[in-house]
mmCIF file of C-alpha atoms in Angstrom:
data_model
loop_
_atom_site.group_PDB
_atom_site.id
_atom_site.type_symbol
_atom_site.label_atom_id
_atom_site.label_comp_id
_atom_site.label_asym_id
_atom_site.label_seq_id
_atom_site.Cartn_x
_atom_site.Cartn_y
_atom_site.Cartn_z
ATOM 1 C CA MET V 80 122.300 -38.727 -115.199
ATOM 2 C CA ASP V 81 125.120 -38.207 -117.718
ATOM 3 C CA GLU V 82 126.891 -34.927 -118.426
ATOM 4 C CA GLN V 83 125.058 -34.242 -121.693
ATOM 5 C CA ALA V 84 121.671 -34.567 -120.027
ATOM 6 C CA LEU V 85 122.762 -32.317 -117.159
ATOM 7 C CA LEU V 86 124.157 -29.739 -119.587
ATOM 8 C CA ALA V 87 120.892 -29.728 -121.512
ATOM 9 C CA ARG V 88 118.884 -29.177 -118.341
ATOM 10 C CA SER V 89 121.019 -26.247 -117.206
ATOM 11 C CA ARG V 90 121.607 -24.852 -120.702
ATOM 12 C CA GLY V 91 125.336 -24.989 -120.260
ATOM 13 C CA PRO V 92 127.658 -25.424 -117.297
ATOM 14 C CA VAL V 93 126.625 -24.018 -113.927
ATOM 15 C CA THR V 94 129.948 -22.430 -113.077
ATOM 16 C CA ARG V 95 130.912 -20.897 -109.750
ATOM 17 C CA SER V 96 130.300 -17.357 -110.995
ATOM 18 C CA ARG V 97 126.977 -18.260 -112.591
ATOM 19 C CA MET V 98 125.824 -19.934 -109.401
ATOM 20 C CA ALA V 99 126.913 -16.955 -107.308
ATOM 21 C CA ARG V 100 124.836 -14.633 -109.503
ATOM 22 C CA ASP V 101 121.809 -16.908 -109.188
ATOM 23 C CA LEU V 102 122.218 -17.124 -105.399
ATOM 24 C CA ALA V 103 122.412 -13.339 -105.075
ATOM 25 C CA ALA V 104 119.311 -12.980 -107.264
ATOM 26 C CA LEU V 105 117.467 -15.422 -104.993
ATOM 27 C CA GLY V 106 118.306 -13.219 -102.011
ATOM 28 C CA VAL V 107 121.375 -14.761 -100.370
ATOM 29 C CA ARG V 108 123.307 -11.860 -98.829
ATOM 30 C CA ASP V 109 126.768 -10.941 -97.686
ATOM 31 C CA GLY V 110 127.132 -11.835 -94.002
ATOM 32 C CA ASP V 111 124.255 -14.330 -93.884
ATOM 33 C CA THR V 112 124.301 -17.241 -91.461
ATOM 34 C CA LEU V 113 122.977 -19.834 -93.859
ATOM 35 C CA MET V 114 121.965 -23.457 -93.423
ATOM 36 C CA PHE V 115 121.786 -25.198 -96.790
ATOM 37 C CA HIS V 116 120.457 -28.397 -98.319
ATOM 38 C CA THR V 117 121.472 -29.348 -101.849
ATOM 39 C CA GLN V 118 120.427 -31.840 -104.482
ATOM 40 C CA LEU V 119 123.405 -31.464 -106.770
ATOM 41 C CA SER V 120 121.943 -33.208 -109.819
ATOM 42 C CA ALA V 121 118.950 -30.842 -109.791
ATOM 43 C CA LEU V 122 121.232 -27.893 -110.509
ATOM 44 C CA GLY V 123 122.422 -29.230 -113.858
ATOM 45 C CA TYR V 124 126.029 -29.739 -114.823
ATOM 46 C CA VAL V 125 128.197 -28.195 -112.097
ATOM 47 C CA PRO V 126 131.876 -28.377 -113.076
ATOM 48 C CA GLY V 127 133.783 -29.207 -109.910
ATOM 49 C CA GLY V 128 130.719 -30.488 -108.068
ATOM 50 C CA PRO V 129 130.495 -29.829 -104.308
ATOM 51 C CA LEU V 130 133.569 -27.615 -104.141
ATOM 52 C CA THR V 131 132.079 -25.334 -106.797
ATOM 53 C CA VAL V 132 128.818 -25.059 -104.872
ATOM 54 C CA ILE V 133 130.560 -24.309 -101.585
ATOM 55 C CA GLY V 134 132.826 -21.816 -103.329
ATOM 56 C CA ALA V 135 129.869 -19.973 -104.843
ATOM 57 C CA LEU V 136 128.062 -19.856 -101.511
ATOM 58 C CA ARG V 137 131.145 -18.460 -99.786
ATOM 59 C CA ASP V 138 131.614 -15.886 -102.544
ATOM 60 C CA VAL V 139 128.136 -14.513 -101.867
ATOM 61 C CA LEU V 140 128.317 -14.770 -98.064
ATOM 62 C CA GLY V 141 131.731 -13.102 -97.810
ATOM 63 C CA ASP V 142 134.095 -13.229 -94.860
ATOM 64 C CA ALA V 143 131.347 -12.333 -92.361
ATOM 65 C CA GLY V 144 129.069 -15.156 -93.504
ATOM 66 C CA THR V 145 128.667 -18.681 -92.160
ATOM 67 C CA LEU V 146 127.625 -21.940 -93.790
ATOM 68 C CA LEU V 147 125.824 -24.663 -91.827
ATOM 69 C CA ALA V 148 124.783 -28.162 -92.866
ATOM 70 C CA TYR V 149 123.417 -31.250 -91.173
ATOM 71 C CA SER V 150 126.078 -33.968 -91.071
ATOM 72 C CA GLY V 151 124.769 -36.712 -88.806
ATOM 73 C CA TRP V 152 126.713 -39.928 -88.337
ATOM 74 C CA ASN V 153 126.418 -42.565 -91.018
ATOM 75 C CA ASP V 154 127.384 -45.417 -88.674
ATOM 76 C CA GLN V 155 125.394 -44.435 -85.580
ATOM 77 C CA PRO V 156 123.860 -47.465 -83.838
ATOM 78 C CA PRO V 157 120.112 -47.726 -84.501
ATOM 79 C CA ALA V 158 117.576 -46.472 -81.983
ATOM 80 C CA GLU V 159 116.303 -50.071 -81.756
ATOM 81 C CA LEU V 160 119.616 -51.373 -80.379
ATOM 82 C CA GLY V 161 118.122 -51.862 -76.925
ATOM 83 C CA GLU V 162 115.492 -54.202 -78.399
ATOM 84 C CA TRP V 163 118.034 -56.596 -79.944
ATOM 85 C CA PRO V 164 118.876 -59.947 -78.314
ATOM 86 C CA ALA V 165 121.292 -59.447 -75.425
ATOM 87 C CA ALA V 166 124.163 -61.273 -77.126
ATOM 88 C CA TRP V 167 123.897 -59.054 -80.203
ATOM 89 C CA GLN V 168 123.782 -55.924 -78.084
ATOM 90 C CA ASP V 169 126.866 -57.076 -76.187
ATOM 91 C CA ALA V 170 128.778 -57.638 -79.426
ATOM 92 C CA VAL V 171 127.980 -54.138 -80.671
ATOM 93 C CA ARG V 172 128.760 -52.508 -77.338
ATOM 94 C CA ALA V 173 132.099 -54.289 -77.119
ATOM 95 C CA GLU V 174 133.462 -53.179 -80.476
ATOM 96 C CA HIS V 175 131.459 -50.398 -82.127
ATOM 97 C CA PRO V 176 133.831 -47.468 -82.799
ATOM 98 C CA ALA V 177 133.116 -44.252 -80.916
ATOM 99 C CA PHE V 178 131.804 -41.178 -82.681
ATOM 100 C CA ASP V 179 134.765 -38.987 -83.559
ATOM 101 C CA PRO V 180 133.910 -35.460 -84.793
ATOM 102 C CA VAL V 181 137.033 -35.474 -86.970
ATOM 103 C CA LEU V 182 136.965 -38.990 -88.410
ATOM 104 C CA SER V 183 133.388 -40.290 -88.322
ATOM 105 C CA GLU V 184 131.664 -40.164 -91.675
ATOM 106 C CA GLY V 185 128.508 -38.097 -92.035
ATOM 107 C CA THR V 186 125.252 -39.651 -93.194
ATOM 108 C CA HIS V 187 124.930 -40.522 -96.867
ATOM 109 C CA ASP V 188 121.266 -39.485 -96.880
ATOM 110 C CA ASN V 189 121.912 -35.773 -97.491
ATOM 111 C CA GLY V 190 124.160 -36.004 -100.535
ATOM 112 C CA ARG V 191 127.783 -35.028 -101.000
ATOM 113 C CA LEU V 192 127.770 -31.402 -99.875
ATOM 114 C CA PRO V 193 127.825 -31.807 -96.062
ATOM 115 C CA GLU V 194 130.822 -34.148 -96.265
ATOM 116 C CA ALA V 195 132.605 -31.740 -98.597
ATOM 117 C CA LEU V 196 131.948 -28.903 -96.150
ATOM 118 C CA ARG V 197 133.157 -31.042 -93.232
ATOM 119 C CA HIS V 198 136.523 -31.515 -94.922
ATOM 120 C CA MET V 199 137.065 -27.824 -95.659
ATOM 121 C CA PRO V 200 139.889 -26.136 -93.705
ATOM 122 C CA GLY V 201 138.448 -24.359 -90.678
ATOM 123 C CA ALA V 202 135.181 -26.325 -90.599
ATOM 124 C CA ARG V 203 133.824 -27.201 -87.140
ATOM 125 C CA ARG V 204 131.556 -30.081 -86.193
ATOM 126 C CA THR V 205 129.469 -30.702 -83.115
ATOM 127 C CA ALA V 206 130.796 -33.223 -80.612
ATOM 128 C CA HIS V 207 127.252 -34.619 -80.512
ATOM 129 C CA PRO V 208 126.800 -37.599 -82.886
ATOM 130 C CA ASP V 209 123.548 -36.128 -84.277
ATOM 131 C CA SER V 210 125.966 -33.689 -85.772
ATOM 132 C CA PHE V 211 126.086 -30.443 -87.707
ATOM 133 C CA VAL V 212 129.049 -28.872 -89.469
ATOM 134 C CA ALA V 213 129.716 -25.156 -89.905
ATOM 135 C CA LEU V 214 132.280 -22.979 -91.632
ATOM 136 C CA GLY V 215 132.713 -19.240 -91.298
ATOM 137 C CA ALA V 216 132.524 -16.337 -88.879
ATOM 138 C CA ARG V 217 129.868 -17.843 -86.582
ATOM 139 C CA ALA V 218 130.798 -21.506 -86.832
ATOM 140 C CA ALA V 219 131.916 -21.824 -83.208
ATOM 141 C CA GLU V 220 128.772 -20.065 -81.936
ATOM 142 C CA LEU V 221 126.606 -22.563 -83.774
ATOM 143 C CA VAL V 222 128.263 -25.902 -83.089
ATOM 144 C CA ASP V 223 130.444 -25.706 -79.969
ATOM 145 C CA ASP V 224 129.202 -27.090 -76.619
ATOM 146 C CA VAL V 225 125.744 -28.153 -77.755
ATOM 147 C CA PRO V 226 123.449 -29.832 -75.198
ATOM 148 C CA TRP V 227 123.494 -33.606 -75.014
ATOM 149 C CA ASP V 228 119.734 -34.169 -74.705
ATOM 150 C CA ASP V 229 117.123 -32.477 -76.905
ATOM 151 C CA PRO V 230 119.662 -31.460 -79.592
ATOM 152 C CA TYR V 231 116.858 -30.045 -81.770
ATOM 153 C CA GLY V 232 115.605 -27.818 -78.956
ATOM 154 C CA SER V 233 116.176 -24.142 -78.229
ATOM 155 C CA GLU V 234 119.776 -24.563 -77.056
ATOM 156 C CA GLY V 235 120.815 -26.814 -79.927
ATOM 157 C CA VAL V 236 122.277 -25.841 -83.285
ATOM 158 C CA LEU V 237 118.941 -25.074 -84.922
ATOM 159 C CA GLY V 238 117.807 -22.979 -81.960
ATOM 160 C CA ARG V 239 121.055 -21.031 -82.230
ATOM 161 C CA LEU V 240 120.520 -20.553 -85.958
ATOM 162 C CA VAL V 241 117.120 -19.009 -85.254
ATOM 163 C CA ALA V 242 118.441 -16.830 -82.416
ATOM 164 C CA ARG V 243 121.177 -15.434 -84.666
ATOM 165 C CA GLY V 244 118.862 -14.408 -87.473
ATOM 166 C CA GLY V 245 119.879 -17.300 -89.701
ATOM 167 C CA ARG V 246 118.315 -18.392 -92.946
ATOM 168 C CA VAL V 247 117.776 -21.731 -94.704
ATOM 169 C CA LEU V 248 118.443 -22.446 -98.372
ATOM 170 C CA LEU V 249 117.039 -25.361 -100.353
ATOM 171 C CA LEU V 250 119.433 -25.417 -103.295
ATOM 172 C CA GLY V 251 117.653 -27.696 -105.729
ATOM 173 C CA ALA V 252 116.652 -29.827 -102.742
ATOM 174 C CA PRO V 253 113.031 -30.885 -102.129
ATOM 175 C CA LEU V 254 110.874 -29.269 -99.480
ATOM 176 C CA ASP V 255 110.973 -32.395 -97.327
ATOM 177 C CA ALA V 256 114.678 -31.686 -96.661
ATOM 178 C CA LEU V 257 113.888 -28.846 -94.235
ATOM 179 C CA THR V 258 115.649 -30.174 -91.142
ATOM 180 C CA LEU V 259 114.831 -26.884 -89.412
ATOM 181 C CA LEU V 260 111.243 -28.057 -88.982
ATOM 182 C CA HIS V 261 112.463 -30.646 -86.468
ATOM 183 C CA HIS V 262 113.147 -27.614 -84.287
ATOM 184 C CA ALA V 263 109.519 -26.548 -84.776
ATOM 185 C CA GLU V 264 108.466 -30.048 -83.697
ATOM 186 C CA SER V 265 110.619 -29.722 -80.581
ATOM 187 C CA LEU V 266 108.924 -26.445 -79.650
ATOM 188 C CA ALA V 267 105.323 -27.238 -80.622
ATOM 189 C CA GLN V 268 102.836 -27.965 -77.842
ATOM 190 C CA ALA V 269 100.619 -30.592 -79.437
ATOM 191 C CA PRO V 270 99.313 -33.970 -78.235
ATOM 192 C CA GLY V 271 101.119 -37.238 -78.782
ATOM 193 C CA LYS V 272 104.625 -35.915 -79.286
ATOM 194 C CA ARG V 273 107.036 -38.804 -79.750
ATOM 195 C CA TYR V 274 110.628 -39.084 -78.571
ATOM 196 C CA LEU V 275 113.404 -41.571 -79.214
ATOM 197 C CA THR V 276 116.253 -42.627 -76.957
ATOM 198 C CA TYR V 277 119.611 -43.439 -78.522
ATOM 199 C CA GLN V 278 122.567 -45.348 -77.090
ATOM 200 C CA VAL V 279 125.848 -44.281 -78.676
ATOM 201 C CA PRO V 280 129.587 -44.774 -78.132
ATOM 202 C CA VAL V 281 131.493 -41.503 -77.823
ATOM 203 C CA LEU V 282 134.889 -40.317 -76.639
ATOM 204 C CA ASP V 283 135.040 -38.931 -73.100
ATOM 205 C CA GLU V 284 137.298 -36.094 -71.935
ATOM 206 C CA HIS V 285 140.203 -38.545 -71.672
ATOM 207 C CA GLY V 286 139.724 -39.926 -75.170
ATOM 208 C CA GLU V 287 138.277 -43.185 -73.882
ATOM 209 C CA ARG V 288 135.316 -44.872 -75.553
ATOM 210 C CA VAL V 289 132.184 -44.787 -73.396
ATOM 211 C CA TRP V 290 128.503 -45.420 -74.083
ATOM 212 C CA ARG V 291 126.039 -42.609 -73.457
ATOM 213 C CA THR V 292 122.293 -42.225 -73.879
ATOM 214 C CA TYR V 293 120.453 -39.213 -75.261
ATOM 215 C CA TRP V 294 116.852 -38.422 -76.133
ATOM 216 C CA ASP V 295 115.373 -36.386 -78.925
ATOM 217 C CA VAL V 296 112.130 -35.850 -80.790
ATOM 218 C CA ASP V 297 111.423 -38.694 -83.187
ATOM 219 C CA THR V 298 113.121 -37.543 -86.386
ATOM 220 C CA GLU V 299 112.813 -40.947 -88.049
ATOM 221 C CA ASP V 300 109.052 -41.480 -88.241
ATOM 222 C CA GLY V 301 107.938 -37.981 -87.249
ATOM 223 C CA ALA V 302 107.440 -36.396 -83.853
ATOM 224 C CA PHE V 303 103.649 -36.421 -84.276
ATOM 225 C CA SER V 304 100.961 -38.538 -85.911
ATOM 226 C CA TYR V 305 100.440 -36.392 -88.998
ATOM 227 C CA GLY V 306 97.969 -38.700 -90.743
ATOM 228 C CA GLN V 307 94.985 -36.474 -89.993
ATOM 229 C CA ALA V 308 96.594 -33.528 -91.792
ATOM 230 C CA VAL V 309 99.056 -34.990 -94.300
ATOM 231 C CA PRO V 310 98.297 -37.327 -97.241
ATOM 232 C CA GLU V 311 99.601 -40.869 -96.930
ATOM 233 C CA GLY V 312 103.104 -41.276 -98.297
ATOM 234 C CA VAL V 313 103.949 -37.566 -98.059
ATOM 235 C CA TRP V 314 106.547 -36.373 -95.549
ATOM 236 C CA PRO V 315 104.854 -33.710 -93.362
ATOM 237 C CA PHE V 316 107.588 -31.136 -93.911
ATOM 238 C CA THR V 317 106.587 -30.949 -97.579
ATOM 239 C CA VAL V 318 103.044 -29.972 -96.615
ATOM 240 C CA ILE V 319 104.197 -27.459 -93.993
ATOM 241 C CA ALA V 320 106.693 -25.866 -96.372
ATOM 242 C CA GLN V 321 104.120 -25.630 -99.159
ATOM 243 C CA ALA V 322 101.746 -23.899 -96.758
ATOM 244 C CA ALA V 323 104.507 -21.511 -95.676
ATOM 245 C CA LEU V 324 105.316 -20.569 -99.264
ATOM 246 C CA ALA V 325 101.615 -20.053 -99.999
ATOM 247 C CA ALA V 326 101.464 -17.723 -96.991
ATOM 248 C CA GLY V 327 104.272 -15.597 -98.434
ATOM 249 C CA ILE V 328 107.035 -16.996 -96.250
ATOM 250 C CA GLY V 329 110.239 -17.566 -98.180
ATOM 251 C CA THR V 330 111.337 -16.719 -101.693
ATOM 252 C CA SER V 331 111.692 -19.037 -104.663
ATOM 253 C CA GLY V 332 113.799 -18.970 -107.781
ATOM 254 C CA THR V 333 116.146 -20.954 -109.961
ATOM 255 C CA VAL V 334 119.816 -21.641 -109.311
ATOM 256 C CA GLY V 335 121.321 -23.286 -112.331
ATOM 257 C CA ALA V 336 118.489 -25.575 -113.396
ATOM 258 C CA GLY V 337 117.306 -26.239 -109.846
ATOM 259 C CA GLU V 338 114.184 -24.862 -108.203
ATOM 260 C CA SER V 339 115.421 -23.285 -104.973
ATOM 261 C CA HIS V 340 113.880 -21.694 -101.891
ATOM 262 C CA LEU V 341 115.221 -19.324 -99.254
ATOM 263 C CA PHE V 342 113.578 -18.981 -95.824
ATOM 264 C CA ASP V 343 114.141 -16.826 -92.764
ATOM 265 C CA ALA V 344 114.712 -19.439 -90.069
ATOM 266 C CA ALA V 345 112.769 -17.733 -87.279
ATOM 267 C CA GLU V 346 109.808 -17.001 -89.530
ATOM 268 C CA LEU V 347 109.642 -20.573 -90.803
ATOM 269 C CA VAL V 348 109.878 -22.011 -87.293
ATOM 270 C CA ARG V 349 107.077 -19.752 -86.035
ATOM 271 C CA PHE V 350 104.921 -20.852 -88.945
ATOM 272 C CA GLY V 351 105.804 -24.507 -88.390
ATOM 273 C CA VAL V 352 104.953 -24.401 -84.685
ATOM 274 C CA LYS V 353 101.619 -22.706 -85.412
ATOM 275 C CA TRP V 354 100.785 -25.178 -88.181
ATOM 276 C CA ILE V 355 101.544 -28.180 -85.983
ATOM 277 C CA GLU V 356 99.569 -26.829 -83.030
ATOM 278 C CA GLU V 357 96.573 -26.060 -85.265
ATOM 279 C CA HIS V 358 96.556 -29.365 -87.197
ATOM 280 C CA ILE V 359 97.595 -32.002 -84.659
ATOM 281 C CA ARG V 360 94.700 -33.029 -82.437
ATOM 282 C CA GLN V 361 94.067 -35.855 -80.019
ATOM 283 C CA PRO V 362 93.223 -39.032 -81.966
#
């Protein structure tokens, strides 16, 4: 979308100060521990792009606040690596670069903001390749020394976000972007939960490349068979989030030109666990 179209949508430039006012009106507060997801084009014309958005968020959060985003690893070997022909597996294992929290590029799937945050002075990233990046007063508490297996569980970054009274902001991003609901999937006691096992090269304590294996809930196709409760072609998190909003969980408003939503993390996870346990039945 060109600049003129974006300007028309947002009725003028969405400057740092304008965005900060909109964020405060939505309910973002000084001192918040805030995970965010952004669809930049939905906001309208933002002069300065990602740095303007991050600057506005930090203006509202203040020195006591913390920003958190999902980073991932854009070049992580696929979960299906173990199913490839042996010769192909051997070639990948021999030469695939190790995940490096400093150098490895984050996934392209979540837009430009997580990478911009990762490059900010003082930002911290998990040593786990299914990575998160944080900046601010509680960054170390959120991302240091995360567990290797079950990274979406209670001891992982999202569990820590919940335990610390964190919140989640969809800044022009669609409801299906709510990564936090993978934590609800990890906690939910419902039949047919699916897990994936990943094989990844990482750096050991001596800086040497080694291959390790970890398991996690299936975040690629969904941890459960949602077909009985979710329309075909719709990501289940959209349905869960819509139900949460209808139940009065979360607030909605406009930031720039973008429809935005703000959730209390613990409240959304409780709702998500309950929804999953009520709607997922034995086939």
